[in-house]
mmCIF file with all atom_site columns, C-alpha atoms in Angstrom:
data_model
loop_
_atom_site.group_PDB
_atom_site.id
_atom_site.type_symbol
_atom_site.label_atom_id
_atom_site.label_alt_id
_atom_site.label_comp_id
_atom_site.label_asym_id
_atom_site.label_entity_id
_atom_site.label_seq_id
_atom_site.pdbx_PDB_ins_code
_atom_site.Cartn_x
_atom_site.Cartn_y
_atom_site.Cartn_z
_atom_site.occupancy
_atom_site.B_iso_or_equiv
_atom_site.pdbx_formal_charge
_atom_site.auth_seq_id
_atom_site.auth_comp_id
_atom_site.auth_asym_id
_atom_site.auth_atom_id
_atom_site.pdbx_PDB_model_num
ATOM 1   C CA . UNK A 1 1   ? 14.135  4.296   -11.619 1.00 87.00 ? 38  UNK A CA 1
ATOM 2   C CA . UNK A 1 2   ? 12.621  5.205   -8.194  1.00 93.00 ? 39  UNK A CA 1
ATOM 3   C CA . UNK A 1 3   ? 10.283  3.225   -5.991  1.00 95.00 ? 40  UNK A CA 1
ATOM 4   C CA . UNK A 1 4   ? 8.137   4.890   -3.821  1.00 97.00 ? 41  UNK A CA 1
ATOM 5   C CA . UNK A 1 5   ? 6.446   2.806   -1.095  1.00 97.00 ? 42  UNK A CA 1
ATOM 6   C CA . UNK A 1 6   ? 2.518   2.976   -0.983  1.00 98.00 ? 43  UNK A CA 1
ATOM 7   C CA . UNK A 1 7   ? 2.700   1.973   2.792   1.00 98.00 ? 44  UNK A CA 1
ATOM 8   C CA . UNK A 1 8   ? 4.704   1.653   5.873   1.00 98.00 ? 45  UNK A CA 1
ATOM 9   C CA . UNK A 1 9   ? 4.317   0.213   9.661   1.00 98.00 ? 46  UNK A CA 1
ATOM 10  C CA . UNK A 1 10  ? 5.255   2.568   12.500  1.00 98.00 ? 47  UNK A CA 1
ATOM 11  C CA . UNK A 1 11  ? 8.480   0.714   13.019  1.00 98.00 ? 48  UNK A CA 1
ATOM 12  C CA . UNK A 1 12  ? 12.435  1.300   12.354  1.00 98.00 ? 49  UNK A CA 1
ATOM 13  C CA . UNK A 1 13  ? 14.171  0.464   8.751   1.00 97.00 ? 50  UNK A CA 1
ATOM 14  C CA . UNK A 1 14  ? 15.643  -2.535  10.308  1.00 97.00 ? 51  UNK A CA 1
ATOM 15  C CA . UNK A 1 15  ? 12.491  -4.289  12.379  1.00 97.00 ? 52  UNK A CA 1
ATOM 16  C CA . UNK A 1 16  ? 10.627  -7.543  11.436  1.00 96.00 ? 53  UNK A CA 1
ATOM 17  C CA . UNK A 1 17  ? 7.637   -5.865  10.540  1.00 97.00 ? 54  UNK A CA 1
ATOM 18  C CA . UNK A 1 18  ? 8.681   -3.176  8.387   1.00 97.00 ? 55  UNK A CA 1
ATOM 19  C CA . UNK A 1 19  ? 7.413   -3.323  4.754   1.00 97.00 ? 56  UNK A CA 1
ATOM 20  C CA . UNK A 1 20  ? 10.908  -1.755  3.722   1.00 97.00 ? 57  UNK A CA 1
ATOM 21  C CA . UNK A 1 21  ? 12.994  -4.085  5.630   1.00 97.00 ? 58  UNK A CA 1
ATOM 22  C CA . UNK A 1 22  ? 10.758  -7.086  3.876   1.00 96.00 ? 59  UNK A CA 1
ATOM 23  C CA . UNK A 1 23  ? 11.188  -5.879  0.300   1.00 95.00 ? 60  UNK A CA 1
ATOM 24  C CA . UNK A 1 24  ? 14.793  -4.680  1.156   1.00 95.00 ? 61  UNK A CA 1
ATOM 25  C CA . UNK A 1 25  ? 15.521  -8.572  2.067   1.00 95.00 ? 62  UNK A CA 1
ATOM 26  C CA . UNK A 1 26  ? 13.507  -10.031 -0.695  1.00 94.00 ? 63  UNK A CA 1
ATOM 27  C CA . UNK A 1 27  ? 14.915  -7.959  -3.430  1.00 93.00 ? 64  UNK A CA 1
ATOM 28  C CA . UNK A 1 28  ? 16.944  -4.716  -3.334  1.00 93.00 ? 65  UNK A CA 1
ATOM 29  C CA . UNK A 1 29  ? 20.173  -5.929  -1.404  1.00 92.00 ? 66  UNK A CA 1
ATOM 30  C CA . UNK A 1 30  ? 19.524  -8.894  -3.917  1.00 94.00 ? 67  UNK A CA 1
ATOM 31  C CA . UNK A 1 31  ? 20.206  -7.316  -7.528  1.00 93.00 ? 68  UNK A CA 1
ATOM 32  C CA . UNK A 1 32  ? 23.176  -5.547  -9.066  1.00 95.00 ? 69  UNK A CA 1
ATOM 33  C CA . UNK A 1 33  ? 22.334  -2.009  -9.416  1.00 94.00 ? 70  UNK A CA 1
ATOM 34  C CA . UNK A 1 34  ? 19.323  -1.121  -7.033  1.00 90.00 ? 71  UNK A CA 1
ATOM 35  C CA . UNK A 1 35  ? 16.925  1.723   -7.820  1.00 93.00 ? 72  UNK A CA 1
ATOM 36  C CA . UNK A 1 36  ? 16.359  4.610   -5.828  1.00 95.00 ? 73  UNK A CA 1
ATOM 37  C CA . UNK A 1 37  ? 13.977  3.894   -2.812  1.00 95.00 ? 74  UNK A CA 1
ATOM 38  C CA . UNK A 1 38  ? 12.045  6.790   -1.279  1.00 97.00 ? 75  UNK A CA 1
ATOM 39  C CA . UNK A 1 39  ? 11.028  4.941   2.014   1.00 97.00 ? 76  UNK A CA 1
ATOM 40  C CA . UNK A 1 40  ? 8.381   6.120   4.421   1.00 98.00 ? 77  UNK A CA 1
ATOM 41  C CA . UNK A 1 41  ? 9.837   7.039   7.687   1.00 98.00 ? 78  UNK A CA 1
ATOM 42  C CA . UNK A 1 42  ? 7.577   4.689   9.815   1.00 98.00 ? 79  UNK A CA 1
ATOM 43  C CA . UNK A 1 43  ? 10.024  5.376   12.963  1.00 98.00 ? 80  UNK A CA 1
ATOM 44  C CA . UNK A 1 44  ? 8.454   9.295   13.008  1.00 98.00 ? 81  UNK A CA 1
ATOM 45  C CA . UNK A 1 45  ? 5.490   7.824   13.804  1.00 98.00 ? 82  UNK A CA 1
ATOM 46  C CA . UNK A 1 46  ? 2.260   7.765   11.936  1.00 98.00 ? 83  UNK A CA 1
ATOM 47  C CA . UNK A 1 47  ? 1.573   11.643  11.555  1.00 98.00 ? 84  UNK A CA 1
ATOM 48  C CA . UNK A 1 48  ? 4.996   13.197  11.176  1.00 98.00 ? 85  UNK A CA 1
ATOM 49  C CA . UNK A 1 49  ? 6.237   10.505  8.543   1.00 98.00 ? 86  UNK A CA 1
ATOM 50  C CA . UNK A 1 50  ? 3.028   11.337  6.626   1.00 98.00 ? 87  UNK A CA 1
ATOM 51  C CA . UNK A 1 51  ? 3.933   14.909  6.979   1.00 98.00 ? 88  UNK A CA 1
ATOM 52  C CA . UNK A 1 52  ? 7.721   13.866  5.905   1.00 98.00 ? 89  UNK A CA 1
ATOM 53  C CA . UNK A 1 53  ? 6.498   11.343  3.173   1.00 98.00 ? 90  UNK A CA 1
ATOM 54  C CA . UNK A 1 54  ? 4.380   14.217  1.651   1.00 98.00 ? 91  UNK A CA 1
ATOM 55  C CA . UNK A 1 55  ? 6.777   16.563  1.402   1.00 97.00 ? 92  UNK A CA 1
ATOM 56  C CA . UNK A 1 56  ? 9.349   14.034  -0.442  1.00 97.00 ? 93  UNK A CA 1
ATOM 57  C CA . UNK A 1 57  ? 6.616   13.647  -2.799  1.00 96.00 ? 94  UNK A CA 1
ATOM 58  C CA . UNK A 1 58  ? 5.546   17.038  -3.432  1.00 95.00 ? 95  UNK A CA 1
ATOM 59  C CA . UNK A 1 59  ? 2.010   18.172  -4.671  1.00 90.00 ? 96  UNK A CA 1
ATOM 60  C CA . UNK A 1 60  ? 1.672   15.918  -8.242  1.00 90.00 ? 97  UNK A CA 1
ATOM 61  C CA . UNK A 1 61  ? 3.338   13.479  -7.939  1.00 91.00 ? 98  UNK A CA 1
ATOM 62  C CA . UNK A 1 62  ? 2.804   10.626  -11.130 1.00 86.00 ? 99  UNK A CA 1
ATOM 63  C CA . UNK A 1 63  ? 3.738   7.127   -10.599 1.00 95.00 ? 100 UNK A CA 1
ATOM 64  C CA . UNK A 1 64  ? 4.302   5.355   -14.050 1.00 96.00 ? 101 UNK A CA 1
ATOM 65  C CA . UNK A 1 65  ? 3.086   2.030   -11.937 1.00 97.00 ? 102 UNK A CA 1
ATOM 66  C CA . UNK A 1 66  ? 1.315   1.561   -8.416  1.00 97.00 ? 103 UNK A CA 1
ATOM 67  C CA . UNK A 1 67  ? 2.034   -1.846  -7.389  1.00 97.00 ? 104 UNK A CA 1
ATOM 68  C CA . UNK A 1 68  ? -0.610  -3.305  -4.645  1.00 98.00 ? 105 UNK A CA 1
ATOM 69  C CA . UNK A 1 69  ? -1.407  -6.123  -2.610  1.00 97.00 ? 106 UNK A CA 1
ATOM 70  C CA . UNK A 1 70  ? -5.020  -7.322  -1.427  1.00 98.00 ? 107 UNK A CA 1
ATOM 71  C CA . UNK A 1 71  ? -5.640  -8.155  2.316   1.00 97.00 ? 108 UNK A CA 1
ATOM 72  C CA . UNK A 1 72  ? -8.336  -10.895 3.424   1.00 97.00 ? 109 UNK A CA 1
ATOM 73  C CA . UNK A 1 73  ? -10.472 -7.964  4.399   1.00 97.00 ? 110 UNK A CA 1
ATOM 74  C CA . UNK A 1 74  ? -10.299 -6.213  1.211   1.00 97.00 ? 111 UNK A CA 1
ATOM 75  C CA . UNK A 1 75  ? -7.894  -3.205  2.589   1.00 97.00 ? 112 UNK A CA 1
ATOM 76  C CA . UNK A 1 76  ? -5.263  -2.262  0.429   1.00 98.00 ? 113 UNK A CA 1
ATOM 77  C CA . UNK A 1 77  ? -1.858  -0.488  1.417   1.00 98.00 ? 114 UNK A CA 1
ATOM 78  C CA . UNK A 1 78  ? -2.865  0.727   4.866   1.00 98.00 ? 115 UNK A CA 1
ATOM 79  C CA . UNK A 1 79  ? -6.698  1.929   3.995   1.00 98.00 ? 116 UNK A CA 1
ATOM 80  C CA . UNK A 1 80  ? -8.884  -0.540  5.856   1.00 97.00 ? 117 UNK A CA 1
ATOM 81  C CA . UNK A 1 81  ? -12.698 -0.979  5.807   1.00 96.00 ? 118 UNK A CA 1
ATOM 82  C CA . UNK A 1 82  ? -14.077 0.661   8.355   1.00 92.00 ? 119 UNK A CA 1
ATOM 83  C CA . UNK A 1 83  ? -11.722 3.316   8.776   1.00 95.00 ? 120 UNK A CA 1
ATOM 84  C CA . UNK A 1 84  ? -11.441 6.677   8.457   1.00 96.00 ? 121 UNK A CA 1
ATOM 85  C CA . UNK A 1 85  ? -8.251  6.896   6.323   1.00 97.00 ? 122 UNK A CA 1
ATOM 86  C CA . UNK A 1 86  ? -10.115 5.812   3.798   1.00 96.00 ? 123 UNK A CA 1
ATOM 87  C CA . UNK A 1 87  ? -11.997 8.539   2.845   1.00 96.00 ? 124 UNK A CA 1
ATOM 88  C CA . UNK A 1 88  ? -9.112  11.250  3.074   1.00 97.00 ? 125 UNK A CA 1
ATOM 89  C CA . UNK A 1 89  ? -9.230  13.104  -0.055  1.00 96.00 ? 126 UNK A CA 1
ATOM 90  C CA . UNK A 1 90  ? -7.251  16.501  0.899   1.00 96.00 ? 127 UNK A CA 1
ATOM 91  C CA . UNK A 1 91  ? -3.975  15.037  1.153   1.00 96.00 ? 128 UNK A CA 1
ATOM 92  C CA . UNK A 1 92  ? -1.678  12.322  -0.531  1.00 98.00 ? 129 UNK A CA 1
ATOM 93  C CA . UNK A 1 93  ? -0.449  10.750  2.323   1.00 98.00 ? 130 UNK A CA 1
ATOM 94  C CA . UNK A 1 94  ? -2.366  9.786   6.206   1.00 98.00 ? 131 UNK A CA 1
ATOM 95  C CA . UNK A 1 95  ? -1.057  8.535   9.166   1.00 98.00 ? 132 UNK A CA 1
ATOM 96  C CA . UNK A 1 96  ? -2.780  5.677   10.231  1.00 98.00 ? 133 UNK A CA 1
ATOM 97  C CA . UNK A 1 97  ? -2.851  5.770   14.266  1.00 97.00 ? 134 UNK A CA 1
ATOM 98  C CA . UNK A 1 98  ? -4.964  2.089   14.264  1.00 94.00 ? 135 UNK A CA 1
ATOM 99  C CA . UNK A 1 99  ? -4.677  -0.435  11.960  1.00 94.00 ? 136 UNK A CA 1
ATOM 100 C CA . UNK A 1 100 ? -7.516  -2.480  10.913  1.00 91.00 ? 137 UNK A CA 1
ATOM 101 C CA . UNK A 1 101 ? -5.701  -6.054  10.949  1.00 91.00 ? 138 UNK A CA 1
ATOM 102 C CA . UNK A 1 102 ? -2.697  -7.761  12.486  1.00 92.00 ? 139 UNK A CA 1
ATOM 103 C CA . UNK A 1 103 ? 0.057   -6.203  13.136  1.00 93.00 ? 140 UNK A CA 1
ATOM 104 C CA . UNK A 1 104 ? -1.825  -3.967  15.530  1.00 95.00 ? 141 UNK A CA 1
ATOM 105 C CA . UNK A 1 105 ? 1.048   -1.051  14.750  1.00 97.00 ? 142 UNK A CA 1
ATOM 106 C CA . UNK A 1 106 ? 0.353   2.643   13.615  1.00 98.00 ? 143 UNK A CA 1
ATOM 107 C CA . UNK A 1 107 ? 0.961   2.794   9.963   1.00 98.00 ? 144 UNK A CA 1
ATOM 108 C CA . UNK A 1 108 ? 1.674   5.487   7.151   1.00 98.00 ? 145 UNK A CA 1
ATOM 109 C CA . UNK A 1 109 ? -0.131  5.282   3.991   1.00 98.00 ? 146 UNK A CA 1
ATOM 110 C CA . UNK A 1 110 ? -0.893  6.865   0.348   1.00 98.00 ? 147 UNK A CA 1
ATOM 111 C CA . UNK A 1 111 ? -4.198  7.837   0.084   1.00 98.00 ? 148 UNK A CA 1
ATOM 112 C CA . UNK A 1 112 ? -6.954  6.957   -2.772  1.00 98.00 ? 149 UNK A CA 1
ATOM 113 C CA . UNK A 1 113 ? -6.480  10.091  -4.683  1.00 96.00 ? 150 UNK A CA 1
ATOM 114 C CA . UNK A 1 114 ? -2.471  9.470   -4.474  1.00 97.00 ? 151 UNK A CA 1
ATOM 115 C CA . UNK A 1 115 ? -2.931  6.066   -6.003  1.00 97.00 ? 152 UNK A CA 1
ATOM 116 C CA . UNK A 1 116 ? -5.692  6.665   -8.593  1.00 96.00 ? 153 UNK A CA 1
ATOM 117 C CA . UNK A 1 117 ? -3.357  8.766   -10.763 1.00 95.00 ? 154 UNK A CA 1
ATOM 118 C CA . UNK A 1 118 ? -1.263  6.781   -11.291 1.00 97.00 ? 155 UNK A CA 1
ATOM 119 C CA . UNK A 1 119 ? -0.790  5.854   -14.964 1.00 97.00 ? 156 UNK A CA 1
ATOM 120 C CA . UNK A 1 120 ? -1.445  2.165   -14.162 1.00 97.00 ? 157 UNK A CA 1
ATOM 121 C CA . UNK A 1 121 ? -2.383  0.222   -11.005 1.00 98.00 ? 158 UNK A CA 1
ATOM 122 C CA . UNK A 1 122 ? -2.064  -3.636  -10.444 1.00 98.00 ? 159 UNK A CA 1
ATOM 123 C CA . UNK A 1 123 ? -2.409  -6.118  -7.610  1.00 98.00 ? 160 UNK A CA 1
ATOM 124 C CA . UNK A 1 124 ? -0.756  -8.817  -7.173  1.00 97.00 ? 161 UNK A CA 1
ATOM 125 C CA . UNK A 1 125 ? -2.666  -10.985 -4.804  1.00 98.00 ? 162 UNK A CA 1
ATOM 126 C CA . UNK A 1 126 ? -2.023  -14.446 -3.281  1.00 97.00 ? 163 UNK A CA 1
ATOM 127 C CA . UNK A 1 127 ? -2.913  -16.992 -0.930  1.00 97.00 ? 164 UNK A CA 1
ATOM 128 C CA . UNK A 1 128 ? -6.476  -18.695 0.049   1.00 97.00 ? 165 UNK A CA 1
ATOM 129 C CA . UNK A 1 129 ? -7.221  -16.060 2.850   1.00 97.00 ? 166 UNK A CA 1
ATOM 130 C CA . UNK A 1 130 ? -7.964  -13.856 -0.171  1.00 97.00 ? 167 UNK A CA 1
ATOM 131 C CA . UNK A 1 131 ? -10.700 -15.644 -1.714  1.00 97.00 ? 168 UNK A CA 1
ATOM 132 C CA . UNK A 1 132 ? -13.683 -13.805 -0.185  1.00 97.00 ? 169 UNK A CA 1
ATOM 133 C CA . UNK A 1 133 ? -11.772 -10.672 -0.515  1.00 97.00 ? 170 UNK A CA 1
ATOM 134 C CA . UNK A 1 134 ? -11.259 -10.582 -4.314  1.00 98.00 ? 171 UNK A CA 1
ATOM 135 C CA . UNK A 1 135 ? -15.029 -10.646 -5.492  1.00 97.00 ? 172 UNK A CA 1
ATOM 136 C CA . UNK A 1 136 ? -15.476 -7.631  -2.736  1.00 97.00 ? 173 UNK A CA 1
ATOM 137 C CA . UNK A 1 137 ? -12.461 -5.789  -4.367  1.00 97.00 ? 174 UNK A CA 1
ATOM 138 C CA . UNK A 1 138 ? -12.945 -6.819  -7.903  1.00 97.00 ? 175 UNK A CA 1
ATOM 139 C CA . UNK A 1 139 ? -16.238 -8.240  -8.369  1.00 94.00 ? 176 UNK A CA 1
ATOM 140 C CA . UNK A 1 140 ? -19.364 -7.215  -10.914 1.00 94.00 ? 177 UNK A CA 1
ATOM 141 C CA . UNK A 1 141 ? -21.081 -5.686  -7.335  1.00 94.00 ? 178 UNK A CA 1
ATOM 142 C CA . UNK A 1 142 ? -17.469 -4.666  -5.665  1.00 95.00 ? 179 UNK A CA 1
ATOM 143 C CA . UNK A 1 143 ? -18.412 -3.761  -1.644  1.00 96.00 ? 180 UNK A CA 1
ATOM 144 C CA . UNK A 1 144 ? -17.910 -0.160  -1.016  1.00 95.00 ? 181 UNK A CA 1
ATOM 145 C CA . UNK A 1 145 ? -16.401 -0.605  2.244   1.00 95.00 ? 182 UNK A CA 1
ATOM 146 C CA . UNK A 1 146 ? -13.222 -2.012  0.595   1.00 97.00 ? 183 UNK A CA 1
ATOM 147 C CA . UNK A 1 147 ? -10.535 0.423   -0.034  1.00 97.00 ? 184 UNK A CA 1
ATOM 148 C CA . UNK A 1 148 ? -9.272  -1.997  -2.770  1.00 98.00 ? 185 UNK A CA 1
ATOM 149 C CA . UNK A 1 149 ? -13.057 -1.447  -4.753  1.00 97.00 ? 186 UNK A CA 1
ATOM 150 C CA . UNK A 1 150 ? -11.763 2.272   -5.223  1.00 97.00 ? 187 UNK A CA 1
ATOM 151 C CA . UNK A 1 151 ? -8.932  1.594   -7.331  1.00 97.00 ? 188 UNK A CA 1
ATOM 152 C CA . UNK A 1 152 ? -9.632  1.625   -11.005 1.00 94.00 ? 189 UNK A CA 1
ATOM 153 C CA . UNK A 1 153 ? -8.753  1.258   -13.326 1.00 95.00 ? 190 UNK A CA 1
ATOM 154 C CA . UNK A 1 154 ? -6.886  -1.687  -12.086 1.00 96.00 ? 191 UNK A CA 1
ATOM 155 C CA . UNK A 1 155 ? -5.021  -5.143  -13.666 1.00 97.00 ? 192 UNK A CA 1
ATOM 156 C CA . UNK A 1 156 ? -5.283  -7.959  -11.020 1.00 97.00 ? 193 UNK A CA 1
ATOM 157 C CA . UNK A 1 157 ? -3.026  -11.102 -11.210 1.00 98.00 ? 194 UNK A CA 1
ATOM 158 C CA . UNK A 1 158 ? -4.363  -13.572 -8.891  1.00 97.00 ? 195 UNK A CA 1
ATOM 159 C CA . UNK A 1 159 ? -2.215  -17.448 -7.722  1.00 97.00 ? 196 UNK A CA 1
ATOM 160 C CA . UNK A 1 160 ? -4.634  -20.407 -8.292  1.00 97.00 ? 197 UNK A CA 1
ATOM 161 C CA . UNK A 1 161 ? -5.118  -20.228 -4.380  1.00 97.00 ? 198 UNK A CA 1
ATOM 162 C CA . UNK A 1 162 ? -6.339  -16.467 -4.371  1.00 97.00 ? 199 UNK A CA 1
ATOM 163 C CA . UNK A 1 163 ? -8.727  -17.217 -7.208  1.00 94.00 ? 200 UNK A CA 1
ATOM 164 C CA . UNK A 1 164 ? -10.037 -20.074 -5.407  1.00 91.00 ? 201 UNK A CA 1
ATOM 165 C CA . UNK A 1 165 ? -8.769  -22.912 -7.778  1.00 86.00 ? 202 UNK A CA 1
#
């Protein structure tokens, strides 16, 4: 097995805020036999680890499963409303020079296209800061601003909290 990150934060391997560092901590150094992990090279910066992060993927790349999480504005990975990234549909992978939310760091991230094939796609999404942000991802009338609304077809496991229980 190989997992392939969706998004990254400007930062090195080792720093608080990388996403690789986090899921590193939480799980990899934690089993037996880890899988393969394809990282994105947030310490290029935003541009030249897209460039890098590209290349490691090649031009069809198919992910068996997309794993995603939901942000209280609706963003997913590092596509934000409001921002151009968004809308990139010429390339699987964008640097991110301003992030939408907190942290405030240059990010790398897959792009729409990039996630839509893959076979399946599935948030996981927790917390009460994502209440108002689930019916604009996932709702009958999903808002078009959110990145989120553009990924279908989609599963979406939701905590009591999230789901406003």
């Amino acid at each position: 097995m190989t997992v392939w990150f969706t998004d990254e934060r400007c930062v090195p391997p080792d720093h608080d805020l990388s996403n690789f560092a986090m899921v590193d901590k939480a799980l990899f150094s934690r089993v037996e036999r880890p899988p393969r992990v394809m990282r994105m090279e947030g310490e290029l910066g935003p541009e030249q680890g897209a460039s890098a992060y590209a290349s490691a993927l090649g031009e069809n790349p198919r992910f068996d499963l997309v794993l995603l999480g939901l942000g209280p504005d609706a963003h997913t990975a590092s596509l934000f409303p409001n921002r151009p990234e968004k809308h990139v549909e010429d390339r699987l992978v964008v640097g991110v020079p301003e992030a939408g939310m907190e942290p405030f760091v240059p990010r790398i991230s897959l792009t729409l296209p990039a996630i839509n094939a893959a076979r399946r796609k599935a948030f996981l999404v927790t917390g009460e800061s994502k209440v108002e942000a689930v019916p604009r991802a996932f709702g009958d009338a999903p808002d078009p601003e959110s990145p989120a609304a553009h990924v279908r077809p989609v599963t979406v496991f939701l905590d009591p909290a999230a789901a406003g229980r």
